Amino acid sequence: MRNSNKMIILASLAALFCGLYLFHELNGSYDYALPRRGTKVLAMALTGVAIAYSTVIFQTITHNRILTPSIMGLDSLYILLQTVVIFFLGSSHITIVNRHVNFILSVATMVVFALILYQFLFKRGKQPIYFLLLVGIIIGTFFQSISTFLQVLIDPNEFLRVQDKMFASFNNVSGELVWWALAIVILMFLIGMRSFNELDVLSLGRDTAINLGVSYDKVVKLMLVIAAVLISVSTALVGPITFFGLIVANLSYQFFKTYKHSVLIAGASIMSIIALVGGQWVVERVFTFSTTLSVIINFVGGVYFIYLLLKESRSS
């Protein structure tokens, strides 16, 4: 089957799940329920697209299909930020109560952290990718340790607010924040889509890409910045989803079997919409909110991650 036909099938499934989520058991509550459901669908679509796009380009520049942008420690930084604010200022502070302030603070902190990390590491050598990953793992573990320490000391009632921030949730997404996130995601796409052809060449390796005329360092820096911004926006909007990018990116590789990033990114984005919208519908209608979508994704993603590790070990 041609990739264009596969894309049409996936797009039809995504539209079907979106329509099912929007109109199933609406019972005439168009004025109240439909706008709320529409906001959630848009938030899920933005989150899925941002994670899928950032994961595919991140795996291309690292030449590793097991890594995700979360390895840079951004998820851990987000949880640390929320924990520190609640620990020192309380859950009634404006940075927690006001979603707009919290969103801006979270995105700004994560993006600035990523930029400082990139700026520091890229000055130290011509091939900083693996060193960057190592530093990201160490910093992420350090952030997690501080967060855990503060969470042990925090008031139990305040800890409940921290716990709400530790898992992704689409139920209380602000409509205004969704539009802000949409503008940022569109901007990142417009900036990054011009480098799709260069990413195709980049997947052949650093030396080959340079020999074929690709400005390797420039493209890698740009892609890392885009990945950091997209992950920061998606995390600040709904919370961290650790393994989701790993799942949809690798499914896109297996399903389309192509090197073209325009196809891989589009396919992974549509798959993410299917997974998030369809999964949220199952959580609400089948499990009746007895669990959360992020818990299911992390469980499935963890199992899939182990499968990929075993697969890589066998092939090597």
Tab-separated table of C-alpha atoms in Angstrom:
chain	number	residue	atom	x	y	z
A	1	MET	CA	0.000	0.000	0.000
A	2	ARG	CA	1.330	3.442	-0.918
A	3	ASN	CA	2.119	5.922	1.832
A	4	SER	CA	-0.477	8.358	0.492
A	5	ASN	CA	-3.199	5.742	0.934
A	6	LYS	CA	-1.927	4.919	4.406
A	7	MET	CA	-2.047	8.602	5.299
A	8	ILE	CA	-5.644	8.882	4.068
A	9	ILE	CA	-6.628	5.895	6.215
A	10	LEU	CA	-4.972	7.366	9.297
A	11	ALA	CA	-6.534	10.783	8.672
A	12	SER	CA	-9.955	9.167	8.331
A	13	LEU	CA	-9.469	7.311	11.617
A	14	ALA	CA	-8.379	10.529	13.328
A	15	ALA	CA	-11.463	12.354	12.012
A	16	LEU	CA	-13.655	9.441	13.118
A	17	PHE	CA	-12.300	9.459	16.673
A	18	CYS	CA	-12.549	13.240	16.890
A	19	GLY	CA	-16.165	13.120	15.707
A	20	LEU	CA	-16.936	10.285	18.135
A	21	TYR	CA	-15.458	12.193	21.050
A	22	LEU	CA	-17.223	15.436	20.122
A	23	PHE	CA	-20.718	14.123	19.448
A	24	HIS	CA	-21.128	10.819	21.326
A	25	GLU	CA	-23.862	11.134	23.959
A	26	LEU	CA	-24.032	14.870	23.483
A	27	ASN	CA	-27.773	14.794	24.259
A	28	GLY	CA	-28.480	18.239	22.922
A	29	SER	CA	-25.973	20.042	25.164
A	30	TYR	CA	-24.431	21.842	22.232
A	31	ASP	CA	-23.953	25.229	23.880
A	32	TYR	CA	-22.187	23.868	26.967
A	33	ALA	CA	-20.639	20.501	26.194
A	34	LEU	CA	-19.545	20.946	22.574
A	35	PRO	CA	-17.196	23.936	23.154
A	36	ARG	CA	-15.615	22.160	26.142
A	37	ARG	CA	-15.117	18.976	24.150
A	38	GLY	CA	-13.766	20.972	21.228
A	39	THR	CA	-11.182	22.636	23.478
A	40	LYS	CA	-10.068	19.239	24.808
A	41	VAL	CA	-9.798	17.765	21.306
A	42	LEU	CA	-7.718	20.736	20.152
A	43	ALA	CA	-5.496	20.419	23.238
A	44	MET	CA	-4.994	16.702	22.587
A	45	ALA	CA	-4.222	17.337	18.926
A	46	LEU	CA	-1.696	20.071	19.751
A	47	THR	CA	-0.039	17.968	22.435
A	48	GLY	CA	0.172	14.931	20.171
A	49	VAL	CA	1.536	16.862	17.199
A	50	ALA	CA	4.110	18.709	19.324
A	51	ILE	CA	5.378	15.510	20.955
A	52	ALA	CA	5.411	13.540	17.691
A	53	TYR	CA	7.227	16.252	15.742
A	54	SER	CA	9.830	16.890	18.436
A	55	THR	CA	10.490	13.167	18.973
A	56	VAL	CA	11.008	12.360	15.276
A	57	ILE	CA	13.458	15.206	14.721
A	58	PHE	CA	15.236	14.484	18.016
A	59	GLN	CA	15.707	10.825	17.093
A	60	THR	CA	17.016	11.850	13.674
A	61	ILE	CA	19.718	14.148	15.004
A	62	THR	CA	20.733	11.621	17.704
A	63	HIS	CA	20.483	8.641	15.286
A	64	ASN	CA	18.714	6.665	17.989
A	65	ARG	CA	15.080	5.546	17.858
A	66	ILE	CA	14.842	4.848	21.579
A	67	LEU	CA	15.635	8.360	22.829
A	68	THR	CA	13.064	11.129	23.276
A	69	PRO	CA	13.452	14.862	24.065
A	70	SER	CA	12.432	14.067	27.661
A	71	ILE	CA	15.966	12.742	28.157
A	72	MET	CA	17.137	16.372	28.273
A	73	GLY	CA	15.439	16.683	31.668
A	74	LEU	CA	12.610	19.029	30.681
A	75	ASP	CA	9.890	16.872	32.250
A	76	SER	CA	11.889	16.655	35.470
A	77	LEU	CA	12.458	20.418	35.400
A	78	TYR	CA	8.709	21.025	35.012
A	79	ILE	CA	7.872	18.866	38.044
A	80	LEU	CA	10.699	20.483	40.034
A	81	LEU	CA	9.424	23.961	39.165
A	82	GLN	CA	5.881	23.146	40.294
A	83	THR	CA	7.182	21.496	43.464
A	84	VAL	CA	9.454	24.417	44.368
A	85	VAL	CA	6.730	27.014	43.806
A	86	ILE	CA	4.180	25.108	45.900
A	87	PHE	CA	6.752	24.283	48.614
A	88	PHE	CA	7.979	27.842	49.116
A	89	LEU	CA	4.997	29.957	48.012
A	90	GLY	CA	2.016	27.641	48.586
A	91	SER	CA	-0.676	26.305	46.286
A	92	SER	CA	-2.676	29.527	46.616
A	93	HIS	CA	0.050	31.635	45.013
A	94	ILE	CA	-0.752	33.310	41.688
A	95	THR	CA	1.842	31.205	39.852
A	96	ILE	CA	-0.218	28.111	40.676
A	97	VAL	CA	-3.771	29.474	40.767
A	98	ASN	CA	-3.482	31.492	37.547
A	99	ARG	CA	-3.021	29.041	34.677
A	100	HIS	CA	-1.768	31.717	32.307
A	101	VAL	CA	1.028	32.773	34.661
A	102	ASN	CA	1.911	29.140	35.341
A	103	PHE	CA	1.986	28.353	31.616
A	104	ILE	CA	4.232	31.300	30.766
A	105	LEU	CA	6.531	30.604	33.713
A	106	SER	CA	6.806	26.897	32.872
A	107	VAL	CA	7.472	27.396	29.152
A	108	ALA	CA	9.953	30.213	29.759
A	109	THR	CA	11.860	28.230	32.405
A	110	MET	CA	12.140	25.081	30.288
A	111	VAL	CA	13.101	26.913	27.088
A	112	VAL	CA	15.688	29.086	28.847
A	113	PHE	CA	17.143	25.996	30.541
A	114	ALA	CA	17.412	24.179	27.205
A	115	LEU	CA	18.984	27.192	25.468
A	116	ILE	CA	21.564	27.662	28.238
A	117	LEU	CA	22.371	23.953	28.112
A	118	TYR	CA	22.790	24.022	24.321
A	119	GLN	CA	24.820	27.225	24.375
A	120	PHE	CA	27.190	25.864	27.003
A	121	LEU	CA	27.662	22.463	25.408
A	122	PHE	CA	27.961	23.569	21.787
A	123	LYS	CA	30.904	25.784	22.711
A	124	ARG	CA	32.846	22.794	23.978
A	125	GLY	CA	33.190	20.765	20.805
A	126	LYS	CA	32.024	19.911	17.348
A	127	GLN	CA	30.109	16.767	18.303
A	128	PRO	CA	28.204	17.521	21.516
A	129	ILE	CA	25.155	15.335	20.916
A	130	TYR	CA	26.044	12.339	23.078
A	131	PHE	CA	27.608	14.562	25.704
A	132	LEU	CA	24.393	16.582	25.675
A	133	LEU	CA	22.361	13.425	26.257
A	134	LEU	CA	24.616	12.362	29.118
A	135	VAL	CA	24.361	15.771	30.773
A	136	GLY	CA	20.588	15.742	30.240
A	137	ILE	CA	20.248	12.381	31.995
A	138	ILE	CA	22.359	13.565	34.942
A	139	ILE	CA	20.511	16.867	35.282
A	140	GLY	CA	17.124	15.136	34.949
A	141	THR	CA	18.053	12.685	37.724
A	142	PHE	CA	19.263	15.591	39.860
A	143	PHE	CA	15.980	17.455	39.354
A	144	GLN	CA	13.994	14.332	40.236
A	145	SER	CA	15.988	13.870	43.438
A	146	ILE	CA	15.351	17.448	44.566
A	147	SER	CA	11.652	17.135	43.703
A	148	THR	CA	11.341	13.900	45.686
A	149	PHE	CA	13.136	15.451	48.675
A	150	LEU	CA	10.822	18.473	48.721
A	151	GLN	CA	7.740	16.309	48.225
A	152	VAL	CA	8.655	14.303	51.331
A	153	LEU	CA	8.832	17.495	53.399
A	154	ILE	CA	5.810	19.252	51.915
A	155	ASP	CA	2.441	19.511	53.609
A	156	PRO	CA	0.188	16.563	52.567
A	157	ASN	CA	-2.542	18.916	51.315
A	158	GLU	CA	-0.026	20.841	49.241
A	159	PHE	CA	1.392	17.564	47.923
A	160	LEU	CA	-1.974	16.815	46.322
A	161	ARG	CA	-1.524	19.905	44.151
A	162	VAL	CA	1.974	18.757	43.223
A	163	GLN	CA	0.613	15.319	42.374
A	164	ASP	CA	-1.907	16.880	39.994
A	165	LYS	CA	1.015	18.415	38.089
A	166	MET	CA	2.917	15.130	37.849
A	167	PHE	CA	0.487	13.497	35.416
A	168	ALA	CA	-0.905	14.789	32.148
A	169	SER	CA	-4.575	15.781	32.222
A	170	PHE	CA	-6.836	17.071	29.461
A	171	ASN	CA	-9.893	17.654	31.634
A	172	ASN	CA	-9.083	21.154	32.889
A	173	VAL	CA	-7.270	22.689	29.959
A	174	SER	CA	-7.773	26.433	29.577
A	175	GLY	CA	-9.249	27.509	26.241
A	176	GLU	CA	-7.028	30.592	26.036
A	177	LEU	CA	-3.883	28.587	26.701
A	178	VAL	CA	-4.818	26.224	23.872
A	179	TRP	CA	-4.812	29.138	21.424
A	180	TRP	CA	-1.464	30.345	22.752
A	181	ALA	CA	-0.056	26.851	22.331
A	182	LEU	CA	-1.537	26.625	18.822
A	183	ALA	CA	0.245	29.818	17.776
A	184	ILE	CA	3.593	28.567	19.110
A	185	VAL	CA	3.247	25.116	17.510
A	186	ILE	CA	2.328	26.631	14.123
A	187	LEU	CA	5.315	28.994	14.347
A	188	MET	CA	7.680	26.093	15.117
A	189	PHE	CA	6.257	24.126	12.188
A	190	LEU	CA	6.733	27.029	9.792
A	191	ILE	CA	10.338	27.419	10.937
A	192	GLY	CA	11.143	23.715	10.907
A	193	MET	CA	9.375	22.563	7.756
A	194	ARG	CA	12.010	24.227	5.583
A	195	SER	CA	14.554	21.770	6.992
A	196	PHE	CA	12.652	18.563	6.166
A	197	ASN	CA	14.888	17.813	3.175
A	198	GLU	CA	18.000	18.473	5.247
A	199	LEU	CA	16.688	16.099	7.923
A	200	ASP	CA	16.318	13.422	5.239
A	201	VAL	CA	20.025	13.791	4.497
A	202	LEU	CA	20.898	14.142	8.180
A	203	SER	CA	19.518	10.665	8.834
A	204	LEU	CA	22.417	9.268	6.771
A	205	GLY	CA	24.922	10.401	9.396
A	206	ARG	CA	26.982	13.457	10.226
A	207	ASP	CA	29.858	12.897	7.824
A	208	THR	CA	27.611	11.991	4.892
A	209	ALA	CA	25.371	14.993	5.539
A	210	ILE	CA	28.345	17.371	5.608
A	211	ASN	CA	29.747	15.851	2.408
A	212	LEU	CA	26.381	16.392	0.719
A	213	GLY	CA	26.427	20.079	1.610
A	214	VAL	CA	24.222	20.181	4.715
A	215	SER	CA	25.175	22.731	7.369
A	216	TYR	CA	25.152	20.076	10.074
A	217	ASP	CA	25.741	22.142	13.214
A	218	LYS	CA	23.269	24.820	12.169
A	219	VAL	CA	20.488	22.306	11.428
A	220	VAL	CA	21.119	20.358	14.638
A	221	LYS	CA	20.991	23.501	16.789
A	222	LEU	CA	17.770	24.635	15.118
A	223	MET	CA	16.117	21.221	15.541
A	224	LEU	CA	17.144	21.014	19.200
A	225	VAL	CA	15.636	24.433	19.879
A	226	ILE	CA	12.400	23.495	18.095
A	227	ALA	CA	12.210	20.195	20.012
A	228	ALA	CA	12.769	22.002	23.318
A	229	VAL	CA	10.082	24.604	22.593
A	230	LEU	CA	7.501	22.026	21.480
A	231	ILE	CA	8.102	19.741	24.474
A	232	SER	CA	7.983	22.740	26.809
A	233	VAL	CA	4.658	23.904	25.378
A	234	SER	CA	3.034	20.456	25.475
A	235	THR	CA	4.264	19.787	29.020
A	236	ALA	CA	3.155	23.185	30.326
A	237	LEU	CA	-0.239	22.779	28.644
A	238	VAL	CA	-1.284	19.332	29.917
A	239	GLY	CA	1.623	17.887	31.930
A	240	PRO	CA	4.386	15.354	31.198
A	241	ILE	CA	3.716	12.262	29.049
A	242	THR	CA	6.972	10.350	29.207
A	243	PHE	CA	6.733	7.521	26.667
A	244	PHE	CA	4.175	8.871	24.219
A	245	GLY	CA	6.641	10.245	21.679
A	246	LEU	CA	8.566	6.969	21.704
A	247	ILE	CA	5.404	5.041	20.780
A	248	VAL	CA	4.069	7.193	17.936
A	249	ALA	CA	7.476	7.892	16.373
A	250	ASN	CA	8.445	4.210	16.169
A	251	LEU	CA	4.988	3.212	14.937
A	252	SER	CA	5.363	5.790	12.180
A	253	TYR	CA	8.747	4.328	11.173
A	254	GLN	CA	7.318	0.819	11.017
A	255	PHE	CA	4.084	1.773	9.268
A	256	PHE	CA	5.437	4.030	6.525
A	257	LYS	CA	8.919	2.555	6.032
A	258	THR	CA	10.342	5.708	4.451
A	259	TYR	CA	13.158	8.140	5.111
A	260	LYS	CA	11.119	11.253	4.192
A	261	HIS	CA	10.499	13.323	7.301
A	262	SER	CA	7.520	15.062	5.775
A	263	VAL	CA	5.758	11.678	5.745
A	264	LEU	CA	7.139	10.424	9.064
A	265	ILE	CA	6.238	13.580	10.982
A	266	ALA	CA	2.769	13.812	9.444
A	267	GLY	CA	2.143	10.119	10.122
A	268	ALA	CA	3.368	10.290	13.724
A	269	SER	CA	1.252	13.412	14.305
A	270	ILE	CA	-1.937	11.778	13.015
A	271	MET	CA	-1.211	8.617	15.017
A	272	SER	CA	-0.793	10.731	18.125
A	273	ILE	CA	-4.179	12.360	17.565
A	274	ILE	CA	-5.787	8.933	17.151
A	275	ALA	CA	-4.106	7.636	20.307
A	276	LEU	CA	-4.895	10.638	22.500
A	277	VAL	CA	-8.457	11.334	21.357
A	278	GLY	CA	-9.393	7.658	21.130
A	279	GLY	CA	-7.663	6.884	24.426
A	280	GLN	CA	-9.367	9.762	26.224
A	281	TRP	CA	-12.745	8.590	24.914
A	282	VAL	CA	-12.044	5.103	26.296
A	283	VAL	CA	-10.976	6.571	29.649
A	284	GLU	CA	-14.154	8.627	29.921
A	285	ARG	CA	-16.722	6.237	28.442
A	286	VAL	CA	-15.349	2.786	29.236
A	287	PHE	CA	-13.308	3.285	32.414
A	288	THR	CA	-15.550	6.177	33.606
A	289	PHE	CA	-12.548	8.223	34.790
A	290	SER	CA	-11.323	5.407	37.063
A	291	THR	CA	-7.848	5.957	35.594
A	292	THR	CA	-6.071	8.599	33.538
A	293	LEU	CA	-4.813	8.492	29.970
A	294	SER	CA	-1.248	9.296	31.007
A	295	VAL	CA	-1.117	6.212	33.246
A	296	ILE	CA	-2.208	3.983	30.357
A	297	ILE	CA	0.259	5.632	27.959
A	298	ASN	CA	3.159	5.290	30.398
A	299	PHE	CA	2.318	1.620	30.994
A	300	VAL	CA	2.053	0.806	27.284
A	301	GLY	CA	5.083	2.974	26.524
A	302	GLY	CA	7.164	1.278	29.199
A	303	VAL	CA	6.354	-2.163	27.786
A	304	TYR	CA	7.073	-0.939	24.242
A	305	PHE	CA	10.356	0.610	25.400
A	306	ILE	CA	11.466	-2.751	26.821
A	307	TYR	CA	10.471	-4.410	23.542
A	308	LEU	CA	12.576	-1.937	21.567
A	309	LEU	CA	15.549	-2.497	23.851
A	310	LEU	CA	15.300	-6.259	23.416
A	311	LYS	CA	14.886	-5.840	19.654
A	312	GLU	CA	17.971	-3.621	19.441
A	313	SER	CA	20.019	-6.062	21.530
A	314	ARG	CA	19.083	-8.969	19.260
A	315	SER	CA	19.900	-7.057	16.074
A	316	SER	CA	23.293	-5.996	17.449
